[in-house]
PDB file of C-alpha atoms in Angstrom:
ATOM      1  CA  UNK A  30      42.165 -56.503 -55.444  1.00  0.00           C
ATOM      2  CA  UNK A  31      45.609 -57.994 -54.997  1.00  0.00           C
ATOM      3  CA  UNK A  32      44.141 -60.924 -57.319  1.00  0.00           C
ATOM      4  CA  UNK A  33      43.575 -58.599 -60.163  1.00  0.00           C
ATOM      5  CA  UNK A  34      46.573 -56.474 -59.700  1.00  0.00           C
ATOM      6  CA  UNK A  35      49.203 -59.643 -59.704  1.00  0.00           C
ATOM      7  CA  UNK A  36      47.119 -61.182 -63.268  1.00  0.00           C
ATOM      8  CA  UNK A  37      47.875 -57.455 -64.532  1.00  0.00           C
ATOM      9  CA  UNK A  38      51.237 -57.880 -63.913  1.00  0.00           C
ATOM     10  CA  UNK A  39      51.570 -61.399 -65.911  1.00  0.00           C
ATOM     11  CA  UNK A  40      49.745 -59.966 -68.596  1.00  0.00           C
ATOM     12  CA  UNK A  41      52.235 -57.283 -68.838  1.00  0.00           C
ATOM     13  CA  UNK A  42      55.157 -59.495 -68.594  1.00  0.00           C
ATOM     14  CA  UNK A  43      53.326 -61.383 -71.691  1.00  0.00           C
ATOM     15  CA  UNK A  44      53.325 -58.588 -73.810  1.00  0.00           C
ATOM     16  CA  UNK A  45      56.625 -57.306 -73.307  1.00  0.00           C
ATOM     17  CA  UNK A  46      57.541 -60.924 -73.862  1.00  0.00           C
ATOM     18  CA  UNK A  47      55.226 -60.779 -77.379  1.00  0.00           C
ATOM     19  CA  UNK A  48      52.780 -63.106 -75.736  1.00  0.00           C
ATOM     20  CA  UNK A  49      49.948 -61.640 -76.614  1.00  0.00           C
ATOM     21  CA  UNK A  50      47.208 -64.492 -77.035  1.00  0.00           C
ATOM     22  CA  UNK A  51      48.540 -65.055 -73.592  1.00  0.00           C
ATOM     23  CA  UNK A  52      47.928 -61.318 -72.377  1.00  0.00           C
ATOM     24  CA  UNK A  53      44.471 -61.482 -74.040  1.00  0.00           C
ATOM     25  CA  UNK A  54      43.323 -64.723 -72.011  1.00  0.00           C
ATOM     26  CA  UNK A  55      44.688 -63.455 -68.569  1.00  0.00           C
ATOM     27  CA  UNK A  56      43.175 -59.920 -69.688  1.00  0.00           C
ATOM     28  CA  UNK A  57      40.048 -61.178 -70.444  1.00  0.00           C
ATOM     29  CA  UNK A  58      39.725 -63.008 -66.657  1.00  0.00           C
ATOM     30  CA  UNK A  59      40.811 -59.956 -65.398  1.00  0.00           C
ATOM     31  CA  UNK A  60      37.876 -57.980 -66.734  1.00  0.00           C
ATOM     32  CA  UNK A  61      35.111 -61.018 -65.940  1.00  0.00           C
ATOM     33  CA  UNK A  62      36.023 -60.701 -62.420  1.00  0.00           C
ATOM     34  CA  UNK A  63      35.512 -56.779 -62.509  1.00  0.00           C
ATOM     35  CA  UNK A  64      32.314 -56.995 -64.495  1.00  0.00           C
ATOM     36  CA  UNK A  65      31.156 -59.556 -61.752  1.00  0.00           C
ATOM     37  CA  UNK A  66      32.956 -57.918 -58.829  1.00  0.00           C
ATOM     38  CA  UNK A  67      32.033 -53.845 -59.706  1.00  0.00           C
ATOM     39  CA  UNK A  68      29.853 -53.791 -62.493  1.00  0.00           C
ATOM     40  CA  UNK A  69      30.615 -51.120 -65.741  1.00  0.00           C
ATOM     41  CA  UNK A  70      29.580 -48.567 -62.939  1.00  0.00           C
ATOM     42  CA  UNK A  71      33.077 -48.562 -62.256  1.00  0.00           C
ATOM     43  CA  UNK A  72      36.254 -47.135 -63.542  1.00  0.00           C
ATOM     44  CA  UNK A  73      38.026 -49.765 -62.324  1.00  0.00           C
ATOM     45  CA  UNK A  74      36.261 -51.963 -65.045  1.00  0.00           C
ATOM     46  CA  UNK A  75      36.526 -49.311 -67.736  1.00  0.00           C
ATOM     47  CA  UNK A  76      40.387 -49.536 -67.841  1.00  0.00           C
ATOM     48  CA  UNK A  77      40.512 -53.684 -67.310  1.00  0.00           C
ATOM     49  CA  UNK A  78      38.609 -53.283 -70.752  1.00  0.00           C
ATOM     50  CA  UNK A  79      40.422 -50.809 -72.416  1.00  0.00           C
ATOM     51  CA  UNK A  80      43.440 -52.557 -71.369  1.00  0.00           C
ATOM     52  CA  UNK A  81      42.090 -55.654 -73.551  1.00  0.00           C
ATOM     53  CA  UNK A  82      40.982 -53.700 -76.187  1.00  0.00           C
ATOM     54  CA  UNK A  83      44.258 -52.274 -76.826  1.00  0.00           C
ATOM     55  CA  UNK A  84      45.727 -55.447 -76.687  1.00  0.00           C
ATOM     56  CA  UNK A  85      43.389 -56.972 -78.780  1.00  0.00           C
ATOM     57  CA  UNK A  86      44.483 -54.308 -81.128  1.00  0.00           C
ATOM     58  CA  UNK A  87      47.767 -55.776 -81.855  1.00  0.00           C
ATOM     59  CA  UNK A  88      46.022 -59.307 -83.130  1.00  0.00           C
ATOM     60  CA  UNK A  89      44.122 -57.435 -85.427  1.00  0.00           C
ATOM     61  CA  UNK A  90      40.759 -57.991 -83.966  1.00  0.00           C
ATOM     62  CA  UNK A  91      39.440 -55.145 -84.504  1.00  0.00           C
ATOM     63  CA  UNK A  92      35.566 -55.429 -84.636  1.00  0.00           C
ATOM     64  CA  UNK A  93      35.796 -56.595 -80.738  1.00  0.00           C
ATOM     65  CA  UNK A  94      37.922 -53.574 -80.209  1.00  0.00           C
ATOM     66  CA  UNK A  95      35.486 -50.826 -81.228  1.00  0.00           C
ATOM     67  CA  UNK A  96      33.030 -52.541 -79.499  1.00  0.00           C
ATOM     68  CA  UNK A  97      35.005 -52.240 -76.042  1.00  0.00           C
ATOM     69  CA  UNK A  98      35.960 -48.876 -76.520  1.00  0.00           C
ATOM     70  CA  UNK A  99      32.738 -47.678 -77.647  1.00  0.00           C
ATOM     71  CA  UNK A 100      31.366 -49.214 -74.109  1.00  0.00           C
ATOM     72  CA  UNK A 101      34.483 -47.421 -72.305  1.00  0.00           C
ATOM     73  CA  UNK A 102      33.547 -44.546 -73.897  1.00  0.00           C
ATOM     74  CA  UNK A 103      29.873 -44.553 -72.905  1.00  0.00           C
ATOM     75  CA  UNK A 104      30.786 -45.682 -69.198  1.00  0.00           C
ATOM     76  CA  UNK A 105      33.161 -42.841 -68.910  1.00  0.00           C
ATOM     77  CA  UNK A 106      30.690 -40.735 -70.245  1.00  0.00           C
ATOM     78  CA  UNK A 107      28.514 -41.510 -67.459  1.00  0.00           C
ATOM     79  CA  UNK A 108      30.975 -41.419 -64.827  1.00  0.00           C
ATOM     80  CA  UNK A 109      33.290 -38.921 -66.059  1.00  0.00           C
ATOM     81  CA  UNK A 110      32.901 -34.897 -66.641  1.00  0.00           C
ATOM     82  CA  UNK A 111      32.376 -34.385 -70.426  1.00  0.00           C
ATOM     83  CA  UNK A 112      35.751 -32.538 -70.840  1.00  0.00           C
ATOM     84  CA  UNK A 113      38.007 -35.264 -68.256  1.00  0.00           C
ATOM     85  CA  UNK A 114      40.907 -36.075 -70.374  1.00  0.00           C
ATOM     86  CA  UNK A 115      40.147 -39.752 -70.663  1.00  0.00           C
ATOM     87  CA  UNK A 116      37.341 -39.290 -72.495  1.00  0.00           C
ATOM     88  CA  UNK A 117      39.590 -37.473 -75.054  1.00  0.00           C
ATOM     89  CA  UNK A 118      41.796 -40.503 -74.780  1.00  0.00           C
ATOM     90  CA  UNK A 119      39.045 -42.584 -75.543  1.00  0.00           C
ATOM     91  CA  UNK A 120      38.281 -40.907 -78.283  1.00  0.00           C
ATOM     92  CA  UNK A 121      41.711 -41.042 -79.863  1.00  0.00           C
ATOM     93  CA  UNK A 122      41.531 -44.507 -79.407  1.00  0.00           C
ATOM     94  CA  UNK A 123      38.391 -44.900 -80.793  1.00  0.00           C
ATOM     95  CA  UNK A 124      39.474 -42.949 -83.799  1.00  0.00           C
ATOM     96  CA  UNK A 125      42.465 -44.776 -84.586  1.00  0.00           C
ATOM     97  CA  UNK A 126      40.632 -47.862 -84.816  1.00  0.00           C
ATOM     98  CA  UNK A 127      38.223 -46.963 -87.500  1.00  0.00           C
ATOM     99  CA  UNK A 128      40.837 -45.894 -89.105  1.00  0.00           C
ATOM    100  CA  UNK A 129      42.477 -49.157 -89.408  1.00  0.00           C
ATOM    101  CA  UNK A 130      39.960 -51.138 -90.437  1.00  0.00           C
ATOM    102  CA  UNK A 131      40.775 -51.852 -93.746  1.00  0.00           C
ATOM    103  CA  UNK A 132      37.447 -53.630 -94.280  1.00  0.00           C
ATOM    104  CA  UNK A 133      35.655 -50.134 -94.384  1.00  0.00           C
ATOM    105  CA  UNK A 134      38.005 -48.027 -96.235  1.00  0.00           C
ATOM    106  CA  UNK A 135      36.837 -47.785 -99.893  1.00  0.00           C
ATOM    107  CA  UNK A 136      36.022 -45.888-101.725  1.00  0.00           C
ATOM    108  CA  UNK A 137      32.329 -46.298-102.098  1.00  0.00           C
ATOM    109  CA  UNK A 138      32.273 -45.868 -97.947  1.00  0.00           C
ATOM    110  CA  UNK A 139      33.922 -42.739 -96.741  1.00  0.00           C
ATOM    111  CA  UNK A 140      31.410 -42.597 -93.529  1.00  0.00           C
ATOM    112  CA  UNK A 141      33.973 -44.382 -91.469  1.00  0.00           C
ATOM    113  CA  UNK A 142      36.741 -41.772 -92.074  1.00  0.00           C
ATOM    114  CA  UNK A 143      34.355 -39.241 -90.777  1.00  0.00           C
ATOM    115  CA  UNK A 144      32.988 -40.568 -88.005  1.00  0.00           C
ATOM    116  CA  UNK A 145      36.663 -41.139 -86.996  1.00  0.00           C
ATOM    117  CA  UNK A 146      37.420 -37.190 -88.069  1.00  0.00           C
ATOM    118  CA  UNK A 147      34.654 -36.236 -85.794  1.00  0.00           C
ATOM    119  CA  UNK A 148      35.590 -38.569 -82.921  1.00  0.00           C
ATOM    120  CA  UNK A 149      39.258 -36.890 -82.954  1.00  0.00           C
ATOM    121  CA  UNK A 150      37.751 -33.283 -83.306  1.00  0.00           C
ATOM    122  CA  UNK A 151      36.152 -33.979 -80.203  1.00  0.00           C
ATOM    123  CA  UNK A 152      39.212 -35.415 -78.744  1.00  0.00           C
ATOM    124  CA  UNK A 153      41.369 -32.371 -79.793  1.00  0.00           C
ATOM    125  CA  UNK A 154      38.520 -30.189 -78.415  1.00  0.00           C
ATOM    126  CA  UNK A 155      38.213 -31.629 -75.005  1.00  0.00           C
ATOM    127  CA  UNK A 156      42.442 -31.842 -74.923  1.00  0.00           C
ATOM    128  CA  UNK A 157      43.101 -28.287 -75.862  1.00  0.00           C
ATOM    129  CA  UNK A 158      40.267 -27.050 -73.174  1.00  0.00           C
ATOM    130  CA  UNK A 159      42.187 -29.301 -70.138  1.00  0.00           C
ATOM    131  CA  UNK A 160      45.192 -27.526 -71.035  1.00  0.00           C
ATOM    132  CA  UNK A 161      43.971 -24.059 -71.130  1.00  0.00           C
ATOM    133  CA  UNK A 162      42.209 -24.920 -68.080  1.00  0.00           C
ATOM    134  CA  UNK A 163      45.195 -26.503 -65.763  1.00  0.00           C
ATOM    135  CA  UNK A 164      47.744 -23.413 -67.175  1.00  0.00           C
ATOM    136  CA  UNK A 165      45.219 -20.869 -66.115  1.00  0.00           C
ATOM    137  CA  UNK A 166      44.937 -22.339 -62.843  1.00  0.00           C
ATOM    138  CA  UNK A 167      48.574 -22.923 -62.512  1.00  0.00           C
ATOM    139  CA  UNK A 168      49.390 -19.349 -63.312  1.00  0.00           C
ATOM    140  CA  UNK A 169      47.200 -18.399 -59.528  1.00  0.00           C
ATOM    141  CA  UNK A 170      49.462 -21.361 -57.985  1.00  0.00           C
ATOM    142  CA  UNK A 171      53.138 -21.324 -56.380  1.00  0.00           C
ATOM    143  CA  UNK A 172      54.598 -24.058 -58.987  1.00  0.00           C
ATOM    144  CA  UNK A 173      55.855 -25.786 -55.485  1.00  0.00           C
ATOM    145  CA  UNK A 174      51.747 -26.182 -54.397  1.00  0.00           C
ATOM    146  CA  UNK A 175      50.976 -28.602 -57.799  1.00  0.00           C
ATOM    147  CA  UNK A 176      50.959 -31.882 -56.860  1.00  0.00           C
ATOM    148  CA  UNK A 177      52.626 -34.500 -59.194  1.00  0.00           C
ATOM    149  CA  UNK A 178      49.133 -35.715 -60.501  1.00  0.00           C
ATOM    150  CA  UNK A 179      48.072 -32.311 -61.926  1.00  0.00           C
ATOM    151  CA  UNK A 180      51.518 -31.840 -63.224  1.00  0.00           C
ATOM    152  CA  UNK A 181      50.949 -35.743 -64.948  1.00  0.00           C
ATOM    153  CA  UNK A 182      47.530 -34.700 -66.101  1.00  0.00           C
ATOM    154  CA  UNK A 183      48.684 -31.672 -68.153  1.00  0.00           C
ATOM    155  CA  UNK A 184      51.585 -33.493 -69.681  1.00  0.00           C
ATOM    156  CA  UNK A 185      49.157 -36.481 -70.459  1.00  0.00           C
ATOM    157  CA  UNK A 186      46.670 -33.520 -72.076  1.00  0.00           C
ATOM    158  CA  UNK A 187      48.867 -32.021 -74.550  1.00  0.00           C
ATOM    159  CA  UNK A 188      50.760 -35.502 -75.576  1.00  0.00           C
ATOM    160  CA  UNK A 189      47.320 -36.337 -76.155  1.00  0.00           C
ATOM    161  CA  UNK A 190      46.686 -33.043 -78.183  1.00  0.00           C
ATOM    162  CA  UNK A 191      49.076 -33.698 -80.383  1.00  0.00           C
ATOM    163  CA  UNK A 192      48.245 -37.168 -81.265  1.00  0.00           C
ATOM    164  CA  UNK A 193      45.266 -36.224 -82.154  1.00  0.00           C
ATOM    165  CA  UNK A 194      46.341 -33.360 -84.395  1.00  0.00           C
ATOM    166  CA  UNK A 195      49.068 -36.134 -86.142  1.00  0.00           C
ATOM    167  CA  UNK A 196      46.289 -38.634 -86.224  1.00  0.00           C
ATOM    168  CA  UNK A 197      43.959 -36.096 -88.442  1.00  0.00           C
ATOM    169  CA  UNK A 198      46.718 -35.530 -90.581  1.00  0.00           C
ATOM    170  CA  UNK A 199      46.702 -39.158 -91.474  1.00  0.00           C
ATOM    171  CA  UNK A 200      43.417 -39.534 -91.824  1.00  0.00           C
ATOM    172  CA  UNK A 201      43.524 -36.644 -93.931  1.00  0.00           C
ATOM    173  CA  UNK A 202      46.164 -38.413 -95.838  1.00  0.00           C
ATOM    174  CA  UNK A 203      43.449 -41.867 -95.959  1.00  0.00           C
ATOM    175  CA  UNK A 204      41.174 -40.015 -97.786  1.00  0.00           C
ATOM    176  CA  UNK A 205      43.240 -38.577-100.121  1.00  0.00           C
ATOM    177  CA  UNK A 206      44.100 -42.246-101.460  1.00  0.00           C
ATOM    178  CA  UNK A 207      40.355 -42.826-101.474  1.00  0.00           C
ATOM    179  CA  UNK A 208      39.364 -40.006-103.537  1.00  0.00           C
ATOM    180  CA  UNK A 209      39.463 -40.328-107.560  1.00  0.00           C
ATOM    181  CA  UNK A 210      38.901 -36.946-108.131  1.00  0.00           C
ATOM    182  CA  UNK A 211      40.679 -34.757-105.469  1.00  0.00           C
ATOM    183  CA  UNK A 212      39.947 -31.177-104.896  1.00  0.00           C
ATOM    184  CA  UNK A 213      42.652 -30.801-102.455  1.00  0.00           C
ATOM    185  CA  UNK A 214      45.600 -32.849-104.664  1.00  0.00           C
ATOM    186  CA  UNK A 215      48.566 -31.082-102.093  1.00  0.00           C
ATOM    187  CA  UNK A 216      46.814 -32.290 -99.487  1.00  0.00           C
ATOM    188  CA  UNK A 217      46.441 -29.066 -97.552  1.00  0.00           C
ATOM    189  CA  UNK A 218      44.010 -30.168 -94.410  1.00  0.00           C
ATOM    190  CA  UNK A 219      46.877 -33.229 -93.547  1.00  0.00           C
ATOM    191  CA  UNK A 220      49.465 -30.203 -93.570  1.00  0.00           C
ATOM    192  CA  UNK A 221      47.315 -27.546 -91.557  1.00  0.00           C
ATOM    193  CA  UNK A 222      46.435 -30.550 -88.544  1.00  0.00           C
ATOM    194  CA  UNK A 223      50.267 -31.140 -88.589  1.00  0.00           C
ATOM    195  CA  UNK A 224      51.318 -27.582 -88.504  1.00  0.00           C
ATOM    196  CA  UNK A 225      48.684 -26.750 -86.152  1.00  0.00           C
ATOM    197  CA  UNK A 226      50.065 -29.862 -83.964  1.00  0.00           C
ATOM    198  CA  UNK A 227      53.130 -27.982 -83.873  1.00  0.00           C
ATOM    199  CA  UNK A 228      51.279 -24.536 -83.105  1.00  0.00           C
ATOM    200  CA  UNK A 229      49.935 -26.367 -80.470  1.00  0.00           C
ATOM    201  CA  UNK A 230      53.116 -27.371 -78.828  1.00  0.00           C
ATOM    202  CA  UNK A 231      54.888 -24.125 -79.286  1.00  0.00           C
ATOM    203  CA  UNK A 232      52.129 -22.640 -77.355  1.00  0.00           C
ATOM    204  CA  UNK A 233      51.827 -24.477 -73.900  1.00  0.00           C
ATOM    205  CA  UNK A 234      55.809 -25.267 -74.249  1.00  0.00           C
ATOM    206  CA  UNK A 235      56.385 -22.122 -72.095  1.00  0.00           C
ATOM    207  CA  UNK A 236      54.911 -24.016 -69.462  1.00  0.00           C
ATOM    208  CA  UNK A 237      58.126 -25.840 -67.516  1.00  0.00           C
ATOM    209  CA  UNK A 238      55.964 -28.825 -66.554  1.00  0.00           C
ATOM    210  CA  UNK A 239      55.626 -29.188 -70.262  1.00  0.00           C
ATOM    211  CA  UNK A 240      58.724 -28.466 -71.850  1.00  0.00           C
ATOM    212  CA  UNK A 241      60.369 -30.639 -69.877  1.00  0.00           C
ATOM    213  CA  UNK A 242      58.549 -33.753 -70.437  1.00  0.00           C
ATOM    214  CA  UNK A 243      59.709 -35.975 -73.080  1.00  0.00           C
ATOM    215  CA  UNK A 244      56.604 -38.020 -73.440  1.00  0.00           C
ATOM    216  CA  UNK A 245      55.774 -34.532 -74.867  1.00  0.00           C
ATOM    217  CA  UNK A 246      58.843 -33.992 -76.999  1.00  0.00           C
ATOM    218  CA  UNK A 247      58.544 -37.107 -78.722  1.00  0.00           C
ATOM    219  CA  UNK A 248      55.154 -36.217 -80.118  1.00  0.00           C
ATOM    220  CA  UNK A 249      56.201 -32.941 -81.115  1.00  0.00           C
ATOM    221  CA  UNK A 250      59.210 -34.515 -82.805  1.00  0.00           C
ATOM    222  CA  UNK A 251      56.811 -37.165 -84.530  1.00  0.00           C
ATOM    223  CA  UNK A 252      54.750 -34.158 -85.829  1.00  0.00           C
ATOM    224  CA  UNK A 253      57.845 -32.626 -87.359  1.00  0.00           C
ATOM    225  CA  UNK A 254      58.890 -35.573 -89.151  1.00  0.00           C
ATOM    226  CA  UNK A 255      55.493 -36.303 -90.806  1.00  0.00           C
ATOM    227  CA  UNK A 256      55.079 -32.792 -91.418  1.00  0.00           C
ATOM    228  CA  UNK A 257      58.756 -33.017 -93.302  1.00  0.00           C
ATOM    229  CA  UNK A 258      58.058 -36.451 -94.992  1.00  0.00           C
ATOM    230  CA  UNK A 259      54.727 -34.379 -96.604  1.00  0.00           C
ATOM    231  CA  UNK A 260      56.308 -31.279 -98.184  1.00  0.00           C
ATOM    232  CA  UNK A 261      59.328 -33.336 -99.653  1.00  0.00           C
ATOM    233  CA  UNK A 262      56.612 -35.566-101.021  1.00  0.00           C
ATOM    234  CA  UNK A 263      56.480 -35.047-104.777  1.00  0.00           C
ATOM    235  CA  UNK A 264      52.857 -34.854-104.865  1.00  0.00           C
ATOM    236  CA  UNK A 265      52.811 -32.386-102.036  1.00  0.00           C
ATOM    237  CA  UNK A 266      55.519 -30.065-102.895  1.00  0.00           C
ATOM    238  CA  UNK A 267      55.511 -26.493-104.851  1.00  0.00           C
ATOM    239  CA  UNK A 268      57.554 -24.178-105.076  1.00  0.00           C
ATOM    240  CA  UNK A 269      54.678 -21.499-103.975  1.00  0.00           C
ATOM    241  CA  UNK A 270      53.872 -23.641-100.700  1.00  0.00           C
ATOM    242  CA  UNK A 271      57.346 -24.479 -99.236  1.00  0.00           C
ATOM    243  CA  UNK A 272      60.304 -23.288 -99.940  1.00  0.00           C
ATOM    244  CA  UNK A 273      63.772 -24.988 -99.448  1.00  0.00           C
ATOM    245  CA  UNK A 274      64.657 -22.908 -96.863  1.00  0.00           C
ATOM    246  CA  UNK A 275      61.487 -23.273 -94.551  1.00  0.00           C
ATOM    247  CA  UNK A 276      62.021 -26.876 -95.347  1.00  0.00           C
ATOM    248  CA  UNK A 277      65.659 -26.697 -94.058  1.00  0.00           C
ATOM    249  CA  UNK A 278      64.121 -24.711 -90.861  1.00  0.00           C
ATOM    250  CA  UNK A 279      61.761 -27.906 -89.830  1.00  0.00           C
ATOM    251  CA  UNK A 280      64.676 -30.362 -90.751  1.00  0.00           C
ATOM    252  CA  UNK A 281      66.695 -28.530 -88.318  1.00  0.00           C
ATOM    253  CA  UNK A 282      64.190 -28.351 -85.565  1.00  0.00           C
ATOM    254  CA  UNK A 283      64.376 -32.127 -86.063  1.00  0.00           C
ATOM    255  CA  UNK A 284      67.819 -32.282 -85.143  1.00  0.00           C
ATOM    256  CA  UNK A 285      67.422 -30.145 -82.476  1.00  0.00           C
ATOM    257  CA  UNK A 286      64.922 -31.740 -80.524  1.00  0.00           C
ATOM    258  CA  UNK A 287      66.622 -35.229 -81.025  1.00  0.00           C
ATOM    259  CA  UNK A 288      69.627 -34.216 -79.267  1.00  0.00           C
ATOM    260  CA  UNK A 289      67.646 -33.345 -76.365  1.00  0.00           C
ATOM    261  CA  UNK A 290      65.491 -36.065 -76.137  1.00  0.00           C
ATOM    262  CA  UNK A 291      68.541 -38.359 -76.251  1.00  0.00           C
ATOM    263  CA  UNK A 292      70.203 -36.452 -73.688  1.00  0.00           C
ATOM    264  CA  UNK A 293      66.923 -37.341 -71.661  1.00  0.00           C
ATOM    265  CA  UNK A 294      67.054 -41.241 -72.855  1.00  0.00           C
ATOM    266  CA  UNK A 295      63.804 -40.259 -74.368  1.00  0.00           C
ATOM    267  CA  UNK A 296      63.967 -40.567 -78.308  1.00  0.00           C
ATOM    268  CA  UNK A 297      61.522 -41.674 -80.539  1.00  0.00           C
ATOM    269  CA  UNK A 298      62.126 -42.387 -84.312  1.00  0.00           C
TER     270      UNK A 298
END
């Protein structure tokens, strides 16, 4: 629809211009005339609402949000494999959500936290299996037979991977602040999702499609840093769980991977 497409690109030119009730109005005509035009039988009308709901997302309306991607998430569902990595994008999406709403974290309600730790186990589940599934297949392929979408969907898996595995650590992190009486005052499950973030990327990173992606990179190199900002955290950090020089080691990796992400024009802070 050469209607739809030309709104979409208004609506993008109002959020990089930080127009964002703007975005939302032209975003929200844009999904009435799928709904209307396709139905949510469509995934055509799936992404015109995820589109808003992420958007709405920056204004802070967050009830409306959950509601649209819950609805994405059940249309996909239906439409969708189980394991197709958008549903594992939907569910990081989801996840993050609950996790911001401010209005259920207490202390007297931890159910949000883990619906939103079950809704990114899933994620990380469904993630991990794309990627062992496209490298397996890749490894019967010529490299010069993959065509640029399958090369897109792996990258897209494993940046998704680890998001998920950084998200958990800060939902990890949530509930520590929630709890009176920790059991787990170091904080040990927000370090092992981090850690195993980076497990994760060290081992698909053999793959060339992978390494070489800095979408990837900059995730890994997010991981990194929170995993860093953690163990020199005083409330984190013994001598028996870290020591200065494994510190030092992570620190360096940091470096490391900056320099090549800026020599791709692809850092992230």
């Amino acid at each position: 629809m050469i209607c739809t497409k030309r709104m979409r690109q208004l609506a993008q030119i109002y959020i990089t211009t930080d127009r964002i009730e703007e975005a939302e109005s032209v975003l929200r005509k844009i999904l009435h005339i799928m709904e209307l035009a396709k139905g949510w039988n469509s995934l055509e009308t799936v992404i015109a609402a995820e589109r808003l709901a992420l958007t709405l997302q920056s204004l802070g309306n967050l009830k409306e949000v959950q509601e649209l991607l819950k609805r994405c998430l059940d249309a996909r569902k239906a439409l969708l494999p189980e394991n197709h990595i958008q549903i594992a994008a939907n569910l990081l999406h989801l996840a993050r959500v609950k996790m911001l709403n401010p209005s259920k974290l207490n202390k007297s309600n931890m159910a949000e936290l883990d619906m939103a730790k079950d809704l990114l186990s899933k994620s990380i589940s469904v993630a991990r299996g794309n990627l062992v599934l496209s490298v397996r297949q890749k490894g019967n392929k010529q490299s010069y037979g993959e065509s640029v979408t399958t090369v897109r969907s792996r990258q897209s898996a494993l940046i998704i991977l680890l998001q998920s595995l950084d998200a958990l650590s800060l939902l990890e992190m949530k509930r520590l602040e929630l709890e009176e009486d920790s059991k787990d005052p170091h904080n040990s499950e927000a370090e092992s999702a981090l850690r195993g973030c980076i497990s994760a990327y060290k081992e698909f990173v053999n793959e060339k499609s992978l390494s070489d992606a800095p979408g990837v990179k900059a995730e890994y190199l997010l991981c990194l840093k929170h995993l860093v900002d953690l163990l020199s955290d005083n409330r984190t950090t013994s001598k028996d769980r870290s020591s200065n020089a494994a510190l030092q080691e992570l620190k360096d990796e940091i470096k490391r991977v900056e320099v090549e992400l800026s020599k791709k024009g692809g850092r992230r802070s």
